[in-house]
C-alpha positions as a LaTeX table, in Angstrom:
\begin{tabular}{lrrr}
\hline
Residue & $x$ (\AA) & $y$ (\AA) & $z$ (\AA) \\
\hline
Met1 & $-6.43$ & $-47.20$ & $-25.09$ \\
Glu2 & $-9.81$ & $-45.62$ & $-24.49$ \\
Leu3 & $-11.93$ & $-46.28$ & $-21.40$ \\
Leu4 & $-15.57$ & $-45.16$ & $-21.23$ \\
Val5 & $-17.18$ & $-44.34$ & $-17.89$ \\
Tyr6 & $-20.91$ & $-43.77$ & $-17.46$ \\
Ile7 & $-21.68$ & $-41.07$ & $-14.88$ \\
Pro8 & $-25.03$ & $-39.31$ & $-14.39$ \\
Lys9 & $-23.28$ & $-36.00$ & $-13.76$ \\
Gln10 & $-19.68$ & $-34.95$ & $-14.27$ \\
Thr11 & $-17.96$ & $-32.83$ & $-11.58$ \\
Pro12 & $-14.43$ & $-31.37$ & $-11.31$ \\
Arg13 & $-13.66$ & $-33.91$ & $-8.58$ \\
Ile14 & $-14.77$ & $-36.86$ & $-10.71$ \\
Asn15 & $-12.80$ & $-35.62$ & $-13.69$ \\
Tyr16 & $-9.68$ & $-35.12$ & $-11.54$ \\
Ile17 & $-9.55$ & $-38.45$ & $-9.72$ \\
Phe18 & $-10.55$ & $-40.52$ & $-12.77$ \\
Arg19 & $-7.68$ & $-38.94$ & $-14.72$ \\
His20 & $-5.35$ & $-40.04$ & $-11.94$ \\
Ile21 & $-6.59$ & $-43.60$ & $-11.37$ \\
Cys22 & $-7.66$ & $-44.58$ & $-14.87$ \\
Gly23 & $-5.24$ & $-42.31$ & $-16.72$ \\
Arg24 & $-1.95$ & $-41.93$ & $-14.85$ \\
Ile25 & $-2.02$ & $-45.25$ & $-12.99$ \\
Leu26 & $-3.75$ & $-47.58$ & $-15.44$ \\
Gly27 & $-2.76$ & $-45.84$ & $-18.68$ \\
Phe28 & $-6.21$ & $-45.34$ & $-20.24$ \\
Lys29 & $-7.53$ & $-42.35$ & $-22.11$ \\
Val30 & $-10.69$ & $-41.65$ & $-20.10$ \\
Lys31 & $-13.97$ & $-40.57$ & $-21.68$ \\
Phe32 & $-17.22$ & $-39.87$ & $-19.83$ \\
Cys33 & $-20.80$ & $-40.22$ & $-21.03$ \\
Ser34 & $-24.16$ & $-39.50$ & $-19.43$ \\
Lys35 & $-26.36$ & $-41.17$ & $-22.05$ \\
Val36 & $-27.20$ & $-44.81$ & $-21.41$ \\
Glu37 & $-27.53$ & $-45.51$ & $-25.16$ \\
Asp38 & $-23.96$ & $-44.30$ & $-25.85$ \\
Phe39 & $-22.66$ & $-46.42$ & $-22.98$ \\
Ile40 & $-24.41$ & $-49.57$ & $-24.19$ \\
Ala41 & $-23.25$ & $-49.04$ & $-27.78$ \\
Phe42 & $-19.58$ & $-48.66$ & $-26.82$ \\
Glu43 & $-17.67$ & $-51.90$ & $-27.48$ \\
Gly44 & $-14.43$ & $-51.20$ & $-25.61$ \\
Val45 & $-13.49$ & $-51.25$ & $-21.92$ \\
Lys46 & $-16.17$ & $-49.53$ & $-19.84$ \\
Phe47 & $-17.86$ & $-49.37$ & $-16.45$ \\
Ser48 & $-20.46$ & $-47.23$ & $-14.69$ \\
Tyr49 & $-19.99$ & $-44.99$ & $-11.68$ \\
Ala50 & $-23.34$ & $-43.99$ & $-10.23$ \\
Lys51 & $-25.78$ & $-44.53$ & $-7.37$ \\
Lys52 & $-27.63$ & $-47.31$ & $-9.19$ \\
Lys53 & $-26.53$ & $-50.07$ & $-11.55$ \\
Leu54 & $-27.73$ & $-49.92$ & $-15.18$ \\
Gly55 & $-27.61$ & $-53.62$ & $-16.07$ \\
Asn56 & $-24.89$ & $-56.28$ & $-16.01$ \\
Glu57 & $-21.95$ & $-53.91$ & $-16.53$ \\
Val58 & $-18.97$ & $-53.47$ & $-14.20$ \\
Phe59 & $-20.38$ & $-51.10$ & $-11.60$ \\
Ile60 & $-18.70$ & $-48.95$ & $-8.93$ \\
Gln61 & $-21.19$ & $-47.31$ & $-6.61$ \\
Gln62 & $-20.77$ & $-43.64$ & $-5.67$ \\
Tyr63 & $-20.29$ & $-42.82$ & $-2.00$ \\
Gly64 & $-21.04$ & $-39.15$ & $-2.59$ \\
Leu65 & $-17.81$ & $-37.25$ & $-1.78$ \\
Leu66 & $-17.13$ & $-36.43$ & $-5.42$ \\
Gly67 & $-20.44$ & $-34.63$ & $-5.75$ \\
Glu68 & $-19.82$ & $-32.34$ & $-2.78$ \\
Leu69 & $-18.16$ & $-28.92$ & $-2.62$ \\
Gly70 & $-15.78$ & $-27.60$ & 0.00 \\
Ile71 & $-14.37$ & $-29.37$ & 3.06 \\
Asn72 & $-16.86$ & $-31.13$ & 5.34 \\
Asp73 & $-16.65$ & $-33.29$ & 8.45 \\
Leu74 & $-16.69$ & $-36.90$ & 7.29 \\
Asn75 & $-17.61$ & $-39.82$ & 9.49 \\
Phe76 & $-16.56$ & $-43.20$ & 8.16 \\
Ser77 & $-15.02$ & $-46.45$ & 9.34 \\
Met78 & $-12.08$ & $-48.44$ & 8.04 \\
Asp79 & $-12.41$ & $-51.90$ & 6.50 \\
Ile80 & $-10.13$ & $-54.52$ & 4.95 \\
Trp81 & $-10.93$ & $-55.87$ & 1.49 \\
Glu82 & $-8.73$ & $-58.59$ & $-0.02$ \\
Asp83 & $-5.92$ & $-57.64$ & 2.41 \\
Val84 & $-6.06$ & $-53.97$ & 1.40 \\
Pro85 & $-7.29$ & $-51.21$ & 3.77 \\
Cys86 & $-10.33$ & $-49.35$ & 2.46 \\
Phe87 & $-13.03$ & $-46.88$ & 3.50 \\
Phe88 & $-16.22$ & $-45.24$ & 2.16 \\
Arg89 & $-18.10$ & $-48.55$ & 2.05 \\
Val90 & $-21.01$ & $-48.92$ & $-0.38$ \\
Ser91 & $-23.67$ & $-51.60$ & $-1.00$ \\
Ser92 & $-23.09$ & $-55.16$ & $-2.17$ \\
Glu93 & $-24.45$ & $-54.17$ & $-5.58$ \\
Ser94 & $-21.08$ & $-52.59$ & $-6.35$ \\
Asp95 & $-18.32$ & $-54.77$ & $-7.89$ \\
Ile96 & $-15.93$ & $-53.21$ & $-5.36$ \\
Pro97 & $-17.42$ & $-52.91$ & $-1.86$ \\
Phe98 & $-16.20$ & $-49.33$ & $-1.34$ \\
Asp99 & $-15.93$ & $-46.22$ & $-3.47$ \\
Ile100 & $-12.28$ & $-46.32$ & $-4.56$ \\
Phe101 & $-12.60$ & $-42.99$ & $-6.34$ \\
Ser102 & $-13.90$ & $-41.07$ & $-3.31$ \\
Ala103 & $-11.31$ & $-42.76$ & $-1.07$ \\
Ala104 & $-8.49$ & $-41.98$ & $-3.52$ \\
Phe105 & $-9.68$ & $-38.36$ & $-3.81$ \\
Tyr106 & $-9.62$ & $-38.04$ & $-0.01$ \\
Leu107 & $-5.99$ & $-39.22$ & 0.16 \\
Val108 & $-4.51$ & $-37.67$ & $-2.97$ \\
Thr109 & $-5.93$ & $-34.18$ & $-2.43$ \\
Arg110 & $-4.83$ & $-34.35$ & 1.25 \\
Tyr111 & $-8.43$ & $-33.64$ & 2.28 \\
Glu112 & $-7.56$ & $-34.31$ & 5.92 \\
Glu113 & $-4.86$ & $-31.61$ & 5.87 \\
Tyr114 & $-7.46$ & $-28.95$ & 5.09 \\
Gln115 & $-9.36$ & $-29.84$ & 8.25 \\
Pro116 & $-8.49$ & $-28.20$ & 11.61 \\
His117 & $-5.32$ & $-29.59$ & 13.20 \\
Val118 & $-2.46$ & $-28.54$ & 15.45 \\
Lys119 & 0.68 & $-28.05$ & 13.38 \\
Asn120 & 3.94 & $-29.67$ & 14.44 \\
Asp121 & 7.51 & $-28.38$ & 14.06 \\
Val122 & 8.54 & $-30.48$ & 11.05 \\
Asp123 & 5.80 & $-31.36$ & 8.60 \\
Ser124 & 3.15 & $-28.80$ & 9.48 \\
Tyr125 & 0.54 & $-31.58$ & 9.39 \\
Pro126 & 1.18 & $-34.10$ & 12.20 \\
Leu127 & 1.82 & $-37.63$ & 11.00 \\
Glu128 & $-0.10$ & $-38.96$ & 14.01 \\
Glu129 & $-3.32$ & $-37.35$ & 12.78 \\
Ser130 & $-3.17$ & $-38.96$ & 9.34 \\
Leu131 & $-5.53$ & $-41.78$ & 8.46 \\
Ala132 & $-2.67$ & $-43.80$ & 6.94 \\
Tyr133 & $-0.62$ & $-43.69$ & 10.14 \\
Gln134 & $-3.54$ & $-44.42$ & 12.47 \\
His135 & $-4.60$ & $-47.45$ & 10.43 \\
Glu136 & $-1.09$ & $-48.65$ & 9.53 \\
Phe137 & $-1.15$ & $-48.33$ & 5.76 \\
Leu138 & 1.39 & $-45.50$ & 5.41 \\
Lys139 & 3.84 & $-47.91$ & 3.74 \\
Lys140 & 1.30 & $-49.15$ & 1.19 \\
Pro141 & 0.49 & $-47.28$ & $-2.04$ \\
Val142 & $-3.19$ & $-48.05$ & $-1.44$ \\
Val143 & $-4.53$ & $-45.80$ & $-4.22$ \\
Asp144 & $-2.48$ & $-47.68$ & $-6.82$ \\
Met145 & $-3.43$ & $-51.01$ & $-5.23$ \\
Trp146 & $-7.12$ & $-50.12$ & $-5.50$ \\
Ala147 & $-6.60$ & $-49.13$ & $-9.13$ \\
Tyr148 & $-5.05$ & $-52.51$ & $-9.92$ \\
Lys149 & $-7.97$ & $-54.29$ & $-8.20$ \\
Leu150 & $-10.25$ & $-52.43$ & $-10.60$ \\
Lys151 & $-7.97$ & $-53.36$ & $-13.49$ \\
Ala152 & $-8.26$ & $-57.06$ & $-12.59$ \\
Ile153 & $-12.07$ & $-56.82$ & $-12.60$ \\
Leu154 & $-12.03$ & $-55.08$ & $-16.00$ \\
Gln155 & $-9.60$ & $-57.66$ & $-17.43$ \\
Glu156 & $-11.95$ & $-60.45$ & $-16.36$ \\
Lys157 & $-14.88$ & $-58.67$ & $-18.00$ \\
Phe158 & $-12.94$ & $-57.84$ & $-21.20$ \\
Pro159 & $-10.44$ & $-60.73$ & $-21.62$ \\
Asp160 & $-9.83$ & $-60.12$ & $-25.32$ \\
Ile161 & $-8.46$ & $-56.60$ & $-24.87$ \\
Ala162 & $-4.77$ & $-55.95$ & $-24.22$ \\
Phe163 & $-4.42$ & $-53.54$ & $-21.30$ \\
Pro164 & $-1.68$ & $-50.87$ & $-21.21$ \\
Asp165 & 1.18 & $-51.31$ & $-18.76$ \\
Lys166 & 3.94 & $-49.13$ & $-17.33$ \\
Gly167 & 7.21 & $-50.13$ & $-15.77$ \\
Phe168 & 8.61 & $-49.60$ & $-12.26$ \\
Lys169 & 10.88 & $-46.57$ & $-11.84$ \\
Ser170 & 13.08 & $-45.14$ & $-9.11$ \\
Lys171 & 14.50 & $-41.62$ & $-8.84$ \\
Phe172 & 17.24 & $-40.24$ & $-6.59$ \\
Ile173 & 17.36 & $-36.55$ & $-5.73$ \\
Ile174 & 20.25 & $-34.73$ & $-4.07$ \\
Ser175 & 19.33 & $-31.66$ & $-2.06$ \\
Val176 & 22.09 & $-29.05$ & $-1.65$ \\
Ser177 & 21.28 & $-26.52$ & 1.05 \\
Lys178 & 24.92 & $-26.17$ & 2.09 \\
Ala179 & 27.29 & $-26.83$ & $-0.81$ \\
Phe180 & 30.47 & $-26.84$ & 1.33 \\
Lys181 & 30.95 & $-27.43$ & 5.04 \\
His182 & 34.03 & $-25.26$ & 5.58 \\
Arg183 & 35.38 & $-23.92$ & 2.32 \\
His184 & 34.16 & $-20.73$ & 0.59 \\
Asn185 & 32.22 & $-19.54$ & 3.67 \\
Gly186 & 34.35 & $-16.41$ & 4.16 \\
Leu187 & 36.96 & $-15.39$ & 6.74 \\
Val188 & 34.55 & $-14.02$ & 9.35 \\
Arg189 & 32.52 & $-17.24$ & 9.49 \\
Phe190 & 35.71 & $-19.31$ & 9.53 \\
Val191 & 37.08 & $-17.43$ & 12.56 \\
Gly192 & 33.71 & $-17.48$ & 14.35 \\
Ala193 & 33.21 & $-21.23$ & 13.83 \\
Ser194 & 36.79 & $-21.97$ & 14.93 \\
Leu195 & 36.39 & $-19.94$ & 18.14 \\
Arg196 & 33.08 & $-21.68$ & 18.84 \\
Asp197 & 34.75 & $-25.09$ & 18.45 \\
Leu198 & 37.59 & $-23.97$ & 20.71 \\
Phe199 & 35.28 & $-22.81$ & 23.51 \\
Gln200 & 33.22 & $-26.00$ & 23.22 \\
Phe201 & 36.39 & $-28.15$ & 23.17 \\
Lys202 & 35.55 & $-29.55$ & 19.74 \\
Leu203 & 39.20 & $-29.73$ & 18.84 \\
Lys204 & 38.79 & $-32.42$ & 16.16 \\
Ser205 & 36.22 & $-30.30$ & 14.33 \\
Met206 & 38.49 & $-27.26$ & 14.51 \\
Phe207 & 41.47 & $-29.30$ & 13.28 \\
Asn208 & 39.46 & $-30.63$ & 10.30 \\
Arg209 & 38.31 & $-27.11$ & 9.46 \\
Phe210 & 41.91 & $-25.88$ & 9.33 \\
Lys211 & 43.01 & $-28.86$ & 7.23 \\
Thr212 & 40.17 & $-28.21$ & 4.79 \\
Met213 & 40.94 & $-24.49$ & 4.53 \\
Leu214 & 44.63 & $-25.25$ & 3.93 \\
Arg215 & 43.54 & $-27.73$ & 1.21 \\
Leu216 & 45.18 & $-30.64$ & 3.03 \\
Gln217 & 41.90 & $-32.53$ & 2.72 \\
Gln218 & 38.73 & $-32.23$ & 0.67 \\
Asp219 & 35.73 & $-30.42$ & 2.07 \\
Pro220 & 33.42 & $-33.08$ & 3.64 \\
Tyr221 & 30.38 & $-31.88$ & 1.67 \\
Asp222 & 32.24 & $-31.75$ & $-1.66$ \\
Val223 & 31.04 & $-35.19$ & $-2.74$ \\
Tyr224 & 29.83 & $-34.25$ & $-6.22$ \\
Asp225 & 32.46 & $-36.05$ & $-8.31$ \\
Glu226 & 31.94 & $-39.24$ & $-6.31$ \\
Leu227 & 28.17 & $-39.03$ & $-6.77$ \\
Ile228 & 28.54 & $-38.57$ & $-10.52$ \\
Asp229 & 30.99 & $-41.48$ & $-10.78$ \\
Phe230 & 28.59 & $-43.72$ & $-8.83$ \\
Ala231 & 25.64 & $-42.68$ & $-11.02$ \\
Lys232 & 27.59 & $-43.40$ & $-14.21$ \\
Ala233 & 28.79 & $-46.78$ & $-12.96$ \\
Asn234 & 25.23 & $-47.83$ & $-12.09$ \\
Gln235 & 23.54 & $-46.24$ & $-15.12$ \\
Met236 & 21.29 & $-44.00$ & $-13.05$ \\
Gln237 & 20.46 & $-40.31$ & $-13.15$ \\
Leu238 & 20.74 & $-38.00$ & $-10.15$ \\
Asp239 & 18.78 & $-34.76$ & $-9.95$ \\
Phe240 & 20.21 & $-31.84$ & $-7.96$ \\
Phe241 & 18.24 & $-29.14$ & $-6.13$ \\
Phe242 & 20.17 & $-26.04$ & $-4.96$ \\
Gln243 & 19.28 & $-23.39$ & $-2.40$ \\
Leu244 & 19.79 & $-19.72$ & $-3.32$ \\
Ser245 & 18.50 & $-17.92$ & $-0.24$ \\
Asn246 & 19.89 & $-14.94$ & 1.64 \\
Tyr247 & 22.06 & $-15.79$ & 4.65 \\
Ser248 & 19.76 & $-16.04$ & 7.68 \\
Arg249 & 18.97 & $-18.00$ & 10.81 \\
Tyr250 & 17.78 & $-20.84$ & 8.58 \\
Thr251 & 20.29 & $-20.57$ & 5.71 \\
Lys252 & 23.98 & $-21.12$ & 6.44 \\
Gly253 & 25.35 & $-22.01$ & 3.01 \\
Ile254 & 27.74 & $-19.96$ & 0.90 \\
Ser255 & 26.46 & $-16.84$ & $-0.83$ \\
Tyr256 & 24.32 & $-17.39$ & $-3.90$ \\
Asn257 & 26.47 & $-14.73$ & $-5.62$ \\
Lys258 & 29.73 & $-16.71$ & $-5.51$ \\
Arg259 & 31.09 & $-17.78$ & $-8.87$ \\
Ile260 & 32.28 & $-21.11$ & $-7.46$ \\
Tyr261 & 28.67 & $-21.88$ & $-6.51$ \\
His262 & 27.41 & $-20.91$ & $-9.97$ \\
Lys263 & 30.06 & $-23.15$ & $-11.52$ \\
Leu264 & 29.02 & $-26.08$ & $-9.32$ \\
Ile265 & 25.31 & $-25.69$ & $-10.19$ \\
Lys266 & 26.02 & $-25.50$ & $-13.93$ \\
Ser267 & 28.36 & $-28.50$ & $-13.83$ \\
Met268 & 25.75 & $-30.68$ & $-12.07$ \\
Gly269 & 23.32 & $-29.75$ & $-14.82$ \\
Asp270 & 25.54 & $-31.69$ & $-17.24$ \\
Tyr271 & 24.72 & $-34.94$ & $-15.42$ \\
Gly272 & 21.13 & $-34.59$ & $-14.25$ \\
His273 & 18.13 & $-32.31$ & $-14.00$ \\
Leu274 & 18.29 & $-29.23$ & $-11.78$ \\
Gly275 & 15.74 & $-27.67$ & $-9.46$ \\
Leu276 & 15.31 & $-25.09$ & $-6.71$ \\
Leu277 & 15.41 & $-25.71$ & $-2.97$ \\
Pro278 & 13.36 & $-22.76$ & $-1.64$ \\
Gly279 & 14.55 & $-21.16$ & 1.59 \\
Phe280 & 12.43 & $-21.04$ & 4.72 \\
Glu281 & 11.30 & $-17.45$ & 4.13 \\
Ala282 & 10.37 & $-18.25$ & 0.51 \\
Leu283 & 7.76 & $-20.74$ & 1.71 \\
Tyr284 & 5.79 & $-17.95$ & 3.36 \\
Ser285 & 6.41 & $-15.11$ & 0.88 \\
Ile286 & 5.75 & $-15.37$ & $-2.83$ \\
Asp287 & 7.92 & $-12.27$ & $-3.37$ \\
Ile288 & 10.97 & $-13.97$ & $-1.83$ \\
Leu289 & 10.21 & $-17.17$ & $-3.74$ \\
Lys290 & 10.04 & $-15.14$ & $-6.94$ \\
Lys291 & 13.49 & $-13.63$ & $-6.21$ \\
Glu292 & 15.02 & $-17.07$ & $-5.60$ \\
Lys293 & 13.43 & $-18.38$ & $-8.78$ \\
Lys294 & 14.92 & $-15.48$ & $-10.75$ \\
Arg295 & 18.37 & $-16.10$ & $-9.22$ \\
Trp296 & 18.17 & $-19.75$ & $-10.26$ \\
Glu297 & 17.13 & $-18.86$ & $-13.81$ \\
Asn298 & 19.92 & $-16.28$ & $-14.15$ \\
Ile299 & 22.50 & $-18.91$ & $-13.16$ \\
Val300 & 21.13 & $-21.83$ & $-15.18$ \\
Asn301 & 19.89 & $-19.76$ & $-18.14$ \\
Arg302 & 16.59 & $-21.60$ & $-18.45$ \\
Ser303 & 13.12 & $-21.50$ & $-16.92$ \\
Leu304 & 12.72 & $-23.13$ & $-13.50$ \\
Thr305 & 10.32 & $-26.08$ & $-13.58$ \\
Lys306 & 11.15 & $-28.09$ & $-10.42$ \\
Ala307 & 11.08 & $-27.36$ & $-6.69$ \\
Leu308 & 11.69 & $-29.36$ & $-3.52$ \\
Ile309 & 11.03 & $-28.61$ & 0.16 \\
Lys310 & 13.19 & $-30.99$ & 2.18 \\
Asn311 & 14.05 & $-29.67$ & 5.64 \\
Tyr312 & 11.30 & $-27.11$ & 6.29 \\
His313 & 7.54 & $-27.21$ & 6.71 \\
Leu314 & 5.57 & $-28.24$ & 3.67 \\
Asn315 & 3.39 & $-25.15$ & 4.05 \\
Phe316 & 0.37 & $-26.92$ & 2.57 \\
Pro317 & $-1.50$ & $-25.83$ & 0.53 \\
Asp318 & $-0.01$ & $-22.29$ & 0.38 \\
Ala319 & 3.41 & $-23.38$ & $-0.89$ \\
Tyr320 & 1.78 & $-25.25$ & $-3.76$ \\
Leu321 & $-0.44$ & $-22.31$ & $-4.60$ \\
Asn322 & 2.66 & $-20.10$ & $-4.84$ \\
Phe323 & 4.51 & $-22.67$ & $-6.96$ \\
Asn324 & 1.57 & $-22.73$ & $-9.30$ \\
Lys325 & 1.37 & $-18.92$ & $-9.51$ \\
Leu326 & 5.04 & $-18.78$ & $-10.50$ \\
Glu327 & 4.53 & $-21.54$ & $-13.10$ \\
Ile328 & 6.75 & $-24.07$ & $-11.36$ \\
Glu329 & 5.58 & $-27.27$ & $-12.99$ \\
Lys330 & 6.88 & $-30.06$ & $-10.74$ \\
Asp331 & 7.18 & $-30.53$ & $-6.98$ \\
Tyr332 & 9.00 & $-33.28$ & $-5.05$ \\
Ser333 & 7.99 & $-32.34$ & $-1.49$ \\
Met334 & 5.04 & $-34.67$ & $-0.79$ \\
Gly335 & 6.09 & $-37.01$ & 1.99 \\
Tyr336 & 6.79 & $-37.17$ & 5.73 \\
Gln337 & 10.27 & $-35.97$ & 6.66 \\
Lys338 & 10.86 & $-38.44$ & 9.45 \\
Asn339 & 8.84 & $-41.44$ & 8.28 \\
Ile340 & 9.07 & $-43.80$ & 5.34 \\
Gly341 & 5.90 & $-44.14$ & 3.30 \\
Phe342 & 3.32 & $-42.45$ & 1.09 \\
Arg343 & 1.80 & $-39.29$ & 2.55 \\
Ala344 & $-0.81$ & $-39.08$ & $-0.24$ \\
Gly345 & $-1.38$ & $-42.85$ & $-0.48$ \\
Thr346 & $-0.03$ & $-43.10$ & $-4.03$ \\
Cys347 & 3.30 & $-43.91$ & $-5.69$ \\
Thr348 & 2.24 & $-42.21$ & $-8.93$ \\
Ser349 & 2.68 & $-38.51$ & $-9.75$ \\
Phe350 & $-0.51$ & $-36.48$ & $-9.48$ \\
Gln351 & $-1.72$ & $-32.95$ & $-10.11$ \\
Phe352 & $-2.36$ & $-30.59$ & $-7.22$ \\
Tyr353 & $-6.08$ & $-30.09$ & $-6.60$ \\
Asp354 & $-7.01$ & $-26.94$ & $-4.68$ \\
Leu355 & $-9.97$ & $-27.92$ & $-2.52$ \\
Asn356 & $-10.67$ & $-24.31$ & $-1.53$ \\
Met357 & $-11.23$ & $-23.32$ & $-5.16$ \\
Glu358 & $-12.25$ & $-26.77$ & $-6.46$ \\
Gln359 & $-9.67$ & $-26.43$ & $-9.23$ \\
Val360 & $-6.97$ & $-28.61$ & $-10.74$ \\
Ser361 & $-3.66$ & $-26.77$ & $-11.09$ \\
Gly362 & $-0.82$ & $-27.31$ & $-13.54$ \\
Leu363 & 1.52 & $-28.32$ & $-10.70$ \\
Leu364 & 2.50 & $-32.00$ & $-10.90$ \\
Ile365 & 3.39 & $-33.52$ & $-7.52$ \\
His366 & 5.96 & $-36.34$ & $-7.39$ \\
Pro367 & 5.60 & $-37.98$ & $-3.94$ \\
Tyr368 & 8.70 & $-39.34$ & $-2.21$ \\
Val369 & 8.92 & $-42.50$ & $-0.17$ \\
Leu370 & 12.07 & $-41.61$ & 1.79 \\
Asn371 & 13.56 & $-38.34$ & 3.00 \\
Ser372 & 17.05 & $-38.84$ & 4.45 \\
Asn373 & 15.92 & $-36.95$ & 7.58 \\
Ala374 & 14.14 & $-40.18$ & 8.50 \\
Leu375 & 17.50 & $-41.97$ & 8.61 \\
Lys376 & 18.94 & $-39.70$ & 11.29 \\
Glu377 & 16.98 & $-41.69$ & 13.87 \\
Leu378 & 17.19 & $-45.09$ & 12.15 \\
Asn379 & 19.88 & $-47.52$ & 11.09 \\
Leu380 & 19.84 & $-47.47$ & 7.29 \\
Tyr381 & 21.07 & $-51.05$ & 6.89 \\
Glu382 & 18.16 & $-52.19$ & 9.08 \\
Gln383 & 15.76 & $-50.30$ & 6.80 \\
Ile384 & 17.00 & $-51.79$ & 3.52 \\
Asp385 & 15.06 & $-55.05$ & 3.92 \\
Glu386 & 11.88 & $-53.11$ & 4.74 \\
Leu387 & 12.41 & $-50.85$ & 1.73 \\
Lys388 & 12.95 & $-53.93$ & $-0.45$ \\
Asn389 & 9.54 & $-55.23$ & 0.66 \\
Leu390 & 8.04 & $-51.83$ & $-0.06$ \\
Lys391 & 9.69 & $-51.87$ & $-3.49$ \\
Ser392 & 7.95 & $-55.17$ & $-4.25$ \\
Ser393 & 4.53 & $-53.62$ & $-3.57$ \\
Val394 & 5.39 & $-50.60$ & $-5.74$ \\
Lys395 & 6.66 & $-52.82$ & $-8.57$ \\
Ala396 & 3.39 & $-54.79$ & $-8.42$ \\
Val397 & 1.52 & $-51.61$ & $-9.42$ \\
Asn398 & 4.25 & $-50.30$ & $-11.78$ \\
Gly399 & 4.76 & $-47.25$ & $-9.59$ \\
Gln400 & 7.71 & $-44.99$ & $-8.85$ \\
Met401 & 9.86 & $-44.62$ & $-5.75$ \\
Asn402 & 11.50 & $-41.24$ & $-5.17$ \\
Phe403 & 14.34 & $-40.89$ & $-2.65$ \\
Ile404 & 15.55 & $-37.55$ & $-1.26$ \\
Phe405 & 19.11 & $-37.24$ & 0.08 \\
Glu406 & 21.48 & $-34.37$ & 0.90 \\
Asn407 & 25.09 & $-33.94$ & $-0.19$ \\
Ser408 & 25.96 & $-33.85$ & 3.54 \\
Asp409 & 24.55 & $-37.40$ & 3.94 \\
Phe410 & 27.57 & $-38.65$ & 1.98 \\
Ala411 & 30.17 & $-36.88$ & 4.15 \\
Glu412 & 30.74 & $-39.85$ & 6.47 \\
Glu413 & 32.11 & $-43.07$ & 5.01 \\
Gly414 & 29.64 & $-45.31$ & 6.83 \\
Ser415 & 26.46 & $-43.45$ & 5.86 \\
Lys416 & 27.73 & $-42.95$ & 2.30 \\
Asn417 & 28.28 & $-46.69$ & 1.77 \\
Ala418 & 24.89 & $-47.50$ & 3.28 \\
Ile419 & 23.13 & $-45.05$ & 0.96 \\
Phe420 & 24.99 & $-46.38$ & $-2.08$ \\
Thr421 & 23.90 & $-49.90$ & $-1.10$ \\
Leu422 & 20.30 & $-48.72$ & $-0.81$ \\
Met423 & 20.44 & $-47.00$ & $-4.20$ \\
Lys424 & 21.66 & $-50.18$ & $-5.90$ \\
Glu425 & 18.88 & $-52.20$ & $-4.26$ \\
Met426 & 16.22 & $-49.73$ & $-5.33$ \\
Leu427 & 17.15 & $-49.55$ & $-9.03$ \\
\hline
\end{tabular}
């Protein structure tokens, strides 16, 4: 369905955020016009976005951010409107008392992450400095909630028109940075790890390593058949992301050259989509990232389209710029590693906007709500009720919840059962 928006002047920022809110979230095909006569003559769903109201149309007043260039210091205060946090307040003439498009642009582009900040050791951008954390709306998809407030106003103005609707979705991604805990690591690493366990009196760990190597028990991280069986039984799809880095301080998995690893990657591709888990060094060097991409494509025999950063810095925005240069189309890294919620304020996929160049890229970002690293400090069963409440707010805006786990998360019986319970609840 077509939606017409009157704007005095179109800018790249306006075009970008309207495509996200009115297009991706609300399902409209957006058209802009700058002629009042064309706007008045249009008989479908429409509203104006300007400094001044034209007549009796639905009107959203511009705050001004979408007409600017570059990154500036912004001074604004937070408000609450109909139980939803908001900012960039405008006059009472506007049908919504704040500029939802400027506010959404600020969150979705990660405007605040371009501003000076002290990086931390996990997410690069400190959670504590984020607007969402400081004002306690990290667990609300506020951008989508604002969009649905606008939708309600438009439905009241145009009651005879059927509005498009999407359905709620959930996606589960399995990250594989270390395919096996003990097996296939090589003799030297086996001896070294066993001696380390012996000197540290970790006799149980050493005993389990020997049992695994003698094939008296399955490798703890070899959970792939069980994951596939669970996915089939619950009619869900799992996506798998594999790491193909050189052995280093940060990468301890089996060699990317091993045939058993190639066989595993190809077999998982029979049950779900595949993607690349870039190594630490690849996040800071496009040449290394290019090598890992080529390795992946040589194994899978198709072009790489998906990438995920799970346990390292999201080197924002450089990592995304490199993904875009190498024509990686989809990213699943947008979230906080140790906190549940929406880093970009939205539960809908969005394109990466480079604020330095004021350009929209072809990279589509799929934000996650939960990284399993967050569960290392929390009791998962205690989080299920909270995630169920969060699911209700996402379902209300027909959004998507993405969950990121590791194969190693399923090694222990207790954590495995808790995660399976969570997956069933989130379907």
